Coordinates of C-alpha atoms in Angstrom, one line a residue:
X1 CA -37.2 60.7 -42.0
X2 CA -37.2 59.2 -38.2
X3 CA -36.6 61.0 -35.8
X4 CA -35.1 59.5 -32.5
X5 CA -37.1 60.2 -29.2
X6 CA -35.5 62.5 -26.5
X7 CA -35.3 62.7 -22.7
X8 CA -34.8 65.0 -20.8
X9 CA -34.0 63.2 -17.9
X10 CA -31.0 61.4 -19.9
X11 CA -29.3 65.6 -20.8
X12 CA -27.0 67.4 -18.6
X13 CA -28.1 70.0 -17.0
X14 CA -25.6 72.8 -18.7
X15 CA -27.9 70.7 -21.9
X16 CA -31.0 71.3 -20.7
X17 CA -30.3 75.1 -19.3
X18 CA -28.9 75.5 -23.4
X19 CA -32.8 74.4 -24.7
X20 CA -34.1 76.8 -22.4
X21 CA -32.3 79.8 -23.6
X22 CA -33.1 78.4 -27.2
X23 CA -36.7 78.1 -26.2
X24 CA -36.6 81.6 -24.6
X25 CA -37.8 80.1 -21.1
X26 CA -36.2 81.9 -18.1
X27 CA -34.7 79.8 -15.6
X28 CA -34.3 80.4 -11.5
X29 CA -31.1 80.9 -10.1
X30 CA -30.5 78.0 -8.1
X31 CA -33.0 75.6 -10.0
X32 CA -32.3 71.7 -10.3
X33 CA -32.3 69.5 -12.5
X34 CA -36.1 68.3 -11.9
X35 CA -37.0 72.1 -11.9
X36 CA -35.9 72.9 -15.4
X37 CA -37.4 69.2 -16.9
X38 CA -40.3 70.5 -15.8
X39 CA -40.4 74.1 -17.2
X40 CA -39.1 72.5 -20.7
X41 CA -42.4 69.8 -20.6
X42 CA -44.5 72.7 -19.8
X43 CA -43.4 74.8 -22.4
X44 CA -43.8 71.4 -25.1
X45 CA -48.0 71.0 -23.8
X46 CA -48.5 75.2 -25.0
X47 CA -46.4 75.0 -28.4
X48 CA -48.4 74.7 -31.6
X49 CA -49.0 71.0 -33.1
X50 CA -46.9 70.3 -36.3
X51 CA -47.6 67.5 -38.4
X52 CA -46.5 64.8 -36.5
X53 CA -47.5 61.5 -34.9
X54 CA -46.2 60.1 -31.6
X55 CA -48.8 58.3 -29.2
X56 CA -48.2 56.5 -25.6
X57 CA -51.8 54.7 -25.0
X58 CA -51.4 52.9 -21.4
X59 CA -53.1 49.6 -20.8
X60 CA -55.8 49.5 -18.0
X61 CA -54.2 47.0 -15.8
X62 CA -50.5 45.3 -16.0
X63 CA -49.6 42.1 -17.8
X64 CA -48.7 38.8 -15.5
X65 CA -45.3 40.0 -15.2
X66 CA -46.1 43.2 -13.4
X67 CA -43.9 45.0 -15.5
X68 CA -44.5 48.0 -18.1
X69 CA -47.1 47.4 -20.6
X70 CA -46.2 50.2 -23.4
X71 CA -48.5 50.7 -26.5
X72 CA -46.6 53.3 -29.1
X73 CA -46.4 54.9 -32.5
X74 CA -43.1 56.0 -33.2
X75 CA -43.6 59.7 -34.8
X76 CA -42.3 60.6 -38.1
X77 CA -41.0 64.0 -39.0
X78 CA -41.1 64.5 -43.1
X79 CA -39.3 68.0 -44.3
X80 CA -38.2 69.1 -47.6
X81 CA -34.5 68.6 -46.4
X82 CA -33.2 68.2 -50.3
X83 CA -35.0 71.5 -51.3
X84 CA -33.7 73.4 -48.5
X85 CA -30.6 72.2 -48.7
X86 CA -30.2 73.2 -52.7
X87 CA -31.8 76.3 -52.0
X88 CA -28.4 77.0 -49.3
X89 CA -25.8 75.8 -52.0
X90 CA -27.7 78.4 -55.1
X91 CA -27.1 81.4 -51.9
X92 CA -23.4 80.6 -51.3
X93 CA -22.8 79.9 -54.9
X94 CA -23.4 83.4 -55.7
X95 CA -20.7 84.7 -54.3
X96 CA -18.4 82.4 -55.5
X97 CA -14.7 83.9 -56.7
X98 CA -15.8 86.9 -53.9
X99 CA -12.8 87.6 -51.6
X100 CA -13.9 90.6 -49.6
X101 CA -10.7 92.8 -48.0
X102 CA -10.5 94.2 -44.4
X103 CA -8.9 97.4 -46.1
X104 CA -11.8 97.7 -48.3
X105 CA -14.7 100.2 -47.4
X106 CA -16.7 98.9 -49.9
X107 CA -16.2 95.2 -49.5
X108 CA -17.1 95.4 -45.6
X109 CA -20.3 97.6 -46.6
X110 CA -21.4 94.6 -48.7
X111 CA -20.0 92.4 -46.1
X112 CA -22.9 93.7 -43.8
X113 CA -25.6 93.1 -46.7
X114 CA -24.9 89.6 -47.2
X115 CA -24.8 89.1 -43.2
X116 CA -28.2 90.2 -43.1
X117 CA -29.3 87.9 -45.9
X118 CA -28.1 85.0 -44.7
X119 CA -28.6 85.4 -40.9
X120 CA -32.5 85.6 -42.3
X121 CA -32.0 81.9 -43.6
X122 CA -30.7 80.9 -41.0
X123 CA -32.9 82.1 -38.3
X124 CA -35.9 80.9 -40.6
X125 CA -34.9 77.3 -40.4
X126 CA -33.8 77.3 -36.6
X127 CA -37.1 78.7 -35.7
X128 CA -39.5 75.9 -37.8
X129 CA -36.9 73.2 -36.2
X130 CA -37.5 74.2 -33.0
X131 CA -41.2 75.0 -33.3
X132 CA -41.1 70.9 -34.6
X133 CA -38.9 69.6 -31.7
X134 CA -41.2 71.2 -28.7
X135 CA -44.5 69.8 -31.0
X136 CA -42.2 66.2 -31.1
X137 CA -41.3 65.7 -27.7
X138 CA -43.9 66.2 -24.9
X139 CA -45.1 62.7 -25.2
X140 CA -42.2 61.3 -24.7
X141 CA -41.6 63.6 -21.9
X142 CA -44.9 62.6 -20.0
X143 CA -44.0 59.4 -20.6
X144 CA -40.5 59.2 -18.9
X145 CA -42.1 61.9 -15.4
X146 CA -44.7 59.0 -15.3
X147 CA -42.4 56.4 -15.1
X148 CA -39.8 57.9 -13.1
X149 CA -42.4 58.7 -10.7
X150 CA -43.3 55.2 -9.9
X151 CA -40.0 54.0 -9.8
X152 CA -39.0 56.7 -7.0
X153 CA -42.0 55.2 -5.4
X154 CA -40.7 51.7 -5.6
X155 CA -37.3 52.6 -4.8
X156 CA -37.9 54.8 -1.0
X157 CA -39.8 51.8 0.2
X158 CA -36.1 49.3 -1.1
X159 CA -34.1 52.1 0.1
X160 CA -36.3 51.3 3.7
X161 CA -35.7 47.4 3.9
X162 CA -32.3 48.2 2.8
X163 CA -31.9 50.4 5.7
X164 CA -33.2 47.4 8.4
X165 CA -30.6 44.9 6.8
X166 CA -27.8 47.4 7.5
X167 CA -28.9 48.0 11.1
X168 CA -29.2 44.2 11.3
X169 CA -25.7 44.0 10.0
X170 CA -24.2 46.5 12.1
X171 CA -25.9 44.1 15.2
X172 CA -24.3 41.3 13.6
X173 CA -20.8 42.8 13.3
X174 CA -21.0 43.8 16.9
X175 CA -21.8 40.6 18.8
X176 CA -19.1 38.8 16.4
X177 CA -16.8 41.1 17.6
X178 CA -17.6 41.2 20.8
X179 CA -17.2 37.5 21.2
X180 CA -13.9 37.5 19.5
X181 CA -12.4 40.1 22.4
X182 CA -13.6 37.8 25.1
X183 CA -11.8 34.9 23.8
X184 CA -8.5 37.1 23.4
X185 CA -9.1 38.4 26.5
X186 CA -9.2 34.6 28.0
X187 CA -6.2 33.5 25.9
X188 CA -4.3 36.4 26.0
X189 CA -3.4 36.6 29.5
X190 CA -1.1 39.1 30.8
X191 CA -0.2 40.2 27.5
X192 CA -3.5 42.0 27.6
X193 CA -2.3 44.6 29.6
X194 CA 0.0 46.4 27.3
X195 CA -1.3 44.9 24.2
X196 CA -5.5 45.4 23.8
X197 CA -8.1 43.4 21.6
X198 CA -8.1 46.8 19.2
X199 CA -4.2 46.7 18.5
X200 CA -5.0 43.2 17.2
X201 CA -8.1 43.2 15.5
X202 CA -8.9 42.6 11.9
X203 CA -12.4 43.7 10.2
X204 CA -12.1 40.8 7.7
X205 CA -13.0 38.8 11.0
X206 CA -16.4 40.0 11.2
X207 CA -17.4 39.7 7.7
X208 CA -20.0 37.3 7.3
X209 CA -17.8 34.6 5.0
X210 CA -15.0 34.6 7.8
X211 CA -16.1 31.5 10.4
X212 CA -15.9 32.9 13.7
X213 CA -14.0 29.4 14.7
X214 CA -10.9 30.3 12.0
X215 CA -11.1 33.9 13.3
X216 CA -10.3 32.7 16.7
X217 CA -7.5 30.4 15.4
X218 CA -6.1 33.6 13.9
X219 CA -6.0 35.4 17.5
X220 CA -4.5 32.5 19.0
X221 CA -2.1 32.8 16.2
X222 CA -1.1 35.9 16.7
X223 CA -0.9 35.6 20.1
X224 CA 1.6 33.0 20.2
X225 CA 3.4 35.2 17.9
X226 CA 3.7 38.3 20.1
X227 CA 5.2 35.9 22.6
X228 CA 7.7 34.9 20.7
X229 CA 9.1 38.0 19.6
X230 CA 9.1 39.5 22.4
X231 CA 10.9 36.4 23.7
X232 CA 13.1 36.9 20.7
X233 CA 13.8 40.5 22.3
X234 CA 14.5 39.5 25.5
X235 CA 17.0 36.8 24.3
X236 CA 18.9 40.0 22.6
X237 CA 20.0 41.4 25.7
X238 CA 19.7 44.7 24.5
X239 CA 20.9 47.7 26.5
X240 CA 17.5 48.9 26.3
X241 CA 15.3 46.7 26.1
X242 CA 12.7 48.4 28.0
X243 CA 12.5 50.9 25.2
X244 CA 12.2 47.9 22.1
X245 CA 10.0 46.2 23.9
X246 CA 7.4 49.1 24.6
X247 CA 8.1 50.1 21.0
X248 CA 6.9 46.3 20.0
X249 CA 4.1 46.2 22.0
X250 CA 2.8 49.8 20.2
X251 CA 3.2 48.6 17.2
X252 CA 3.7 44.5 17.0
X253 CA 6.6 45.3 14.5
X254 CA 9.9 43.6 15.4
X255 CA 12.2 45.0 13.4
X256 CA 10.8 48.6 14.3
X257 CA 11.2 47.8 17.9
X258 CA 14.5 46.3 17.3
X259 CA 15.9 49.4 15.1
X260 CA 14.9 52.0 17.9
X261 CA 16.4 50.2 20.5
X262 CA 19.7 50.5 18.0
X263 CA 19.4 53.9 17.7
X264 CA 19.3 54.8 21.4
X265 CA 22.5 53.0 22.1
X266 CA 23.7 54.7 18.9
X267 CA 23.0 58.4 20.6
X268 CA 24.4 57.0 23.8
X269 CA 27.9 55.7 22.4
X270 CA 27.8 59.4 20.4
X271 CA 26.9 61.4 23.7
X272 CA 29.5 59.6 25.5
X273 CA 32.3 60.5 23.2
X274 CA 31.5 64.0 22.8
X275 CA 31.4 64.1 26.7
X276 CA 34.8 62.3 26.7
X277 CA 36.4 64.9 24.0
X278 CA 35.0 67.9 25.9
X279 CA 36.8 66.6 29.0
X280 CA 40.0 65.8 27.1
X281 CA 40.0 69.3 25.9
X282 CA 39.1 70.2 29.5
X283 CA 42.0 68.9 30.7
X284 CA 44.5 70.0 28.1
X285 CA 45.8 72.7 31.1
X286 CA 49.2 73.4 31.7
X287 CA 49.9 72.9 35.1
X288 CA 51.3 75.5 37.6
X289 CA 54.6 73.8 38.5
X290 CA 55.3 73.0 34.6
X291 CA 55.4 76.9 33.8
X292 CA 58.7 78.0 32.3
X293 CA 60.4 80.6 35.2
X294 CA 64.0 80.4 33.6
X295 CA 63.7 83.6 31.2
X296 CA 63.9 84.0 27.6
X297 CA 68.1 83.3 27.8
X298 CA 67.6 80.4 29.7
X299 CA 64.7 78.8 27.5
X300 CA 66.6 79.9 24.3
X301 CA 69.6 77.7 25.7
X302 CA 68.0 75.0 26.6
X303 CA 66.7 74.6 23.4
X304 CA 69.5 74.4 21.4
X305 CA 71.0 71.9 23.7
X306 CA 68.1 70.0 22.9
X307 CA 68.7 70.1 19.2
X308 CA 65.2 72.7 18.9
X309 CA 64.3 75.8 17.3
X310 CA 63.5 78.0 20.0
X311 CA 60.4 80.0 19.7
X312 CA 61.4 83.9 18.1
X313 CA 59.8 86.9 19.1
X314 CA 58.4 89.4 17.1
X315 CA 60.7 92.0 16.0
X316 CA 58.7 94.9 17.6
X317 CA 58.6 93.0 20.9
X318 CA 58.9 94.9 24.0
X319 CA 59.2 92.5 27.0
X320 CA 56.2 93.5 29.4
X321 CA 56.7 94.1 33.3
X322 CA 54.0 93.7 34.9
X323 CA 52.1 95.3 37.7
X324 CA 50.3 93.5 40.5
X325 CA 46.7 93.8 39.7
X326 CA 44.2 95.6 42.2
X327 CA 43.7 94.0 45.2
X328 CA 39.3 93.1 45.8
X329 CA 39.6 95.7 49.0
X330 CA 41.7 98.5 46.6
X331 CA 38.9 97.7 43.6
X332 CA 36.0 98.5 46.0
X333 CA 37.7 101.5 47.5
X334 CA 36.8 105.0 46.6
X335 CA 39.0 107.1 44.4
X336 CA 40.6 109.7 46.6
X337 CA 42.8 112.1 44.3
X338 CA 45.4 113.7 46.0
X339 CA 44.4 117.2 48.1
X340 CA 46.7 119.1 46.7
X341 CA 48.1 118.8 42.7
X342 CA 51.4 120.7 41.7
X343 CA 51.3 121.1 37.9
X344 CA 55.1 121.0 36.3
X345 CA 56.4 124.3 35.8
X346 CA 55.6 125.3 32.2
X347 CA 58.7 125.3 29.8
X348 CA 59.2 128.4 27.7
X349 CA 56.5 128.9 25.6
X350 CA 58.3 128.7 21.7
X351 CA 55.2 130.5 19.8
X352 CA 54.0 134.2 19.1
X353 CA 51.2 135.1 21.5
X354 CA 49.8 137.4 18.7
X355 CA 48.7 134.9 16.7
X356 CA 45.2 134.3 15.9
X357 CA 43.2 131.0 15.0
X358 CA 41.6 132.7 11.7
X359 CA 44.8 133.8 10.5
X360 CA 46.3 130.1 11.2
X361 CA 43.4 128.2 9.9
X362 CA 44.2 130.7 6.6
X363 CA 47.6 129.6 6.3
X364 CA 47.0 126.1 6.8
X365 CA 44.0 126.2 3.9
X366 CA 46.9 127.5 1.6
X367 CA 49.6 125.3 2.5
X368 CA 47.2 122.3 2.0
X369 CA 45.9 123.5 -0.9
X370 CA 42.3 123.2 0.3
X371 CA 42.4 119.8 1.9
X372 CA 40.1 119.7 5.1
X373 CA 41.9 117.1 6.8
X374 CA 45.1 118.7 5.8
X375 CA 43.7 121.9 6.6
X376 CA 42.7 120.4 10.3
X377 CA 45.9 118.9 11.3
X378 CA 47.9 122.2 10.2
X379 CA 45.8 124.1 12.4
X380 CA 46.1 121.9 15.4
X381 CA 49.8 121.5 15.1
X382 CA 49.8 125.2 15.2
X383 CA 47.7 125.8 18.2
X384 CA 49.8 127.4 21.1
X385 CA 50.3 125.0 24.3
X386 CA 51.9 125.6 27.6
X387 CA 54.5 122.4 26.5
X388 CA 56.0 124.4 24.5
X389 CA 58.4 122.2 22.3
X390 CA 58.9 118.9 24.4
X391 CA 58.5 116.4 21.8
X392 CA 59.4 113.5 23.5
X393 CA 56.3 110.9 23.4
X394 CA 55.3 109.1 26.9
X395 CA 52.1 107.1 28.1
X396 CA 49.8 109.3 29.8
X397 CA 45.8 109.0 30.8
X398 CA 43.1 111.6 29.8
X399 CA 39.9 111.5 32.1
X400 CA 36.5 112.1 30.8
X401 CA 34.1 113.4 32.9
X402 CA 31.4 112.0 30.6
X403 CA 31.1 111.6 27.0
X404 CA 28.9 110.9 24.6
X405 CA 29.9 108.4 21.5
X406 CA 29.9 111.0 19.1
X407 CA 32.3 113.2 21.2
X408 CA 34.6 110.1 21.8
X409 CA 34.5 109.9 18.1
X410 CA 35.7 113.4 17.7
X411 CA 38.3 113.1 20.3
X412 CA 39.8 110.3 18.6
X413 CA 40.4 112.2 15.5
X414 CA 41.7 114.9 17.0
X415 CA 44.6 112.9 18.0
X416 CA 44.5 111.1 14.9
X417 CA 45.2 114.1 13.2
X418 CA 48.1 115.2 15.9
X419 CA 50.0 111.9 14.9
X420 CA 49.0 109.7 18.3
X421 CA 46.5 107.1 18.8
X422 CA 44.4 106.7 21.7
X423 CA 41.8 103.8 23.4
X424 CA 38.8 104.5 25.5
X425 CA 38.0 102.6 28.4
X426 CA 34.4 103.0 29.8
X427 CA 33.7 103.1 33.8
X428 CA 35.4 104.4 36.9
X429 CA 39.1 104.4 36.9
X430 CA 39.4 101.0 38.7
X431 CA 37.5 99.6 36.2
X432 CA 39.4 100.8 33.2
X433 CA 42.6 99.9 35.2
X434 CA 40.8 96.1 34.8
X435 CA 40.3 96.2 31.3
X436 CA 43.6 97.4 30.6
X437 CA 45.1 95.0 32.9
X438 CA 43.8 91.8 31.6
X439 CA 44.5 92.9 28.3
X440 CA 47.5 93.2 29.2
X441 CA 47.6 89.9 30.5
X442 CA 45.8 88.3 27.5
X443 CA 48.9 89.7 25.5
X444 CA 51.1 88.0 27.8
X445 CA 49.7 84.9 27.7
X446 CA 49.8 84.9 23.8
X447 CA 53.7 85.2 23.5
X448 CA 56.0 86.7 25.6
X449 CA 56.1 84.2 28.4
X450 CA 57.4 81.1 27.6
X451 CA 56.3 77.5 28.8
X452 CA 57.6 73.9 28.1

């Protein structure tokens, strides 16, 4: 049987790092590839000969061609292959028909027996193959280092020369292109100064197949082609054609320039007509002699003499007088409350002085059958004041010290629960007369004066 020659260097090196760990050879962390070729060829020169024949024999000096004058025997590797192999069929045949259970204690004891009997086969024949392979393959090892190492030889020097042509090449490439900018630079004229040799170039020019004579042609070419575009653009008439034409000469793209000079006027046309619908609305004011003075009556009349529905107020509405509003002088002016303040005489008090607030808070929990609320309002209705019975509701203004929210809060359902609502009004009393006042006015304006 022939066995085919191995190389290292040909293996990967998860491969290689695999014979180690068969070989039992202990790798570095961090090792390369050339690293662990050479612990495996070390490890082939100390294992014990096998019969086997594999020769390299080098000749003293090269043949005409200067090329790599190899003398070999290939090895052969004879094994009694057929043997061993009816010797593995007669052990599993044994147990033909066998059909060991997971949920059988005695099947898994026997289970471990014929592990053990087998894994001893097995580890027989991977030993003597592997105790072959490292007897098999350091000539051919030694063979490949040698050669390698000449050819790195060979190739660092190539790699040198290689490395003068590029330089040279690189020389080459910039006196070409050099050249080429000065004769854009003559032929260009003005253009040059918004439009530069870089924004034009092309490295096909400086490749060695282009002539330098057809890479001119091409600049003149191209030249004459900027001009007419932005001819072309100038023809246009273009609102702004400042704009396209520095957009061109960025980018030599006549359609791009073209499009952004559309899009400008197209923000411009839709500036101006949201600027023209903001002063429309602006303007939408109804002016001071066109105000309605007649009255309702009047308005009302007139509008059916016109053939028109007049305009109906709510049926809650209460026409508004209003006041005039604070002067600037009164607004800034100091509140001064009168020297002297007469209470009105107190009418006749119309509850039993001998009542107390437990034994009223008591009768209002049974009334309301345990309600709190309930409870709350009853006991507030029933709290003695100097108003006696005057039931009659009229506006009137409370004035707060201070106040914090939560007491504001507390306030307002306090009067909640007497059956009258209340607003508060922050700041001095000029400035909750303002508030008031143009809310007042804002109500006003939203119905109860009428205008044609």
């Amino acid at each position: 049987m022939t066995m085919p020659s191995k190389d290292y260097g040909s293996l990967k090196v998860t491969d290689l790092k695999g014979l180690c760990k068969e070989r039992g050879i202990s790798v570095p962390k961090g090792a390369k590839k050339d690293d662990i070729v050479r612990l495996l060829v070390d490890d082939d020169s100390t294992g014990e000969p096998v019969v086997v024949e594999a020769e390299v024999i080098e000749e003293p000096e090269p043949t005409a061609e200067k090329g790599l004058a190899v003398t070999y025997n290939a090895g052969s590797i004879q094994a009694n292959f057929d043997a061993l192999e009816a010797f593995m069929d007669d052990a599993i045949a044994q147990y033909d028909g066998w059909e060991p259970s997971a949920d059988n204690k005695n099947d898994l004891e026997s289970i471990k027996a014929v592990k053990k009997e087998f894994k001893g086969i097995i580890d027989g024949i991977e030993t003597r193959r592997k105790e072959v392979n490292r007897a098999y393959t350091p000539p051919l090892d030694a063979f490949n280092a040698r050669c390698k190492g000449v050819v790195e030889k060979g190739k660092a020097f190539y790699e040198k020369l290689r490395n003068v042509e590029r330089e040279a090449d690189e020389y080459y490439k910039a006196d070409k292109k050099n050249e080429l900018r000065e004769h854009y630079e003559g032929f260009a004229g003005l253009l040059l100064e918004v439009v530069p040799y870089e924004r034009i170039h092309d490295d096909r020019w400086l490749l060695k197949g282009t002539n330098i004579q057809d890479a001119k042609a091409e600049i003149e070419s191209k030249v004459e082609k900027i001009a007419g575009d932005r001819e072309a653009i100038k023809e246009m008439h273009l609102e702004f054609e400042n704009d396209a034409l520095t957009v061109f000469y960025q980018t030599l793209d006549f359609g791009e320039a073209i499009k952004y000079a559309r899009k400008l006027e197209e923000d411009k046309r839709k500036v101006q007509e949201m600027e023209a619908e903001l002063a429309r609305q602006n303007s939408q004011t109804i002016p001071e002699d066109d105000a309605y003075s007649g009255g309702a009556d009047a308005y009302e009349a007139e509008c059916v003499a016109d053939g028109m529905e007049p305009e109906q107020p709510p049926a809650d509405y209460v026409p508004y007088e209003p006041q005039d509003p604070m002067t600037m002088e009164q607004e800034h002016q100091a509140y001064n409350p009168p020297s002297t303040y007469q209470p009105p005489a107190p009418e006749p008090q119309q509850y039993d002085q001998n009542v107390t607030v437990d034994s009223l808070i008591n009768q209002a929990i049974e009334l309301s059958g345990g309600m709190v609320k309930d409870v709350f309002k009853a006991v507030v209705n029933r709290i003695p004041t100097q108003f006696g019975a005057n039931d009659a509701p009229a506006p009137c203004v409370a004035i707060f010290e201070a106040a914090t929210p939560r007491q504001m809060d507390l306030i307002g359902k306090c009067a909640g629960a007497v059956g009258t609502t209340m607003r508060f009004y922050h700041g001095s009393m000029q400035e909750a007369y303002q508030a008031w006042y143009q809310e007042q006015a804002s109500k006003q304006e939203g119905g109860t004066w009428y205008v044609r």
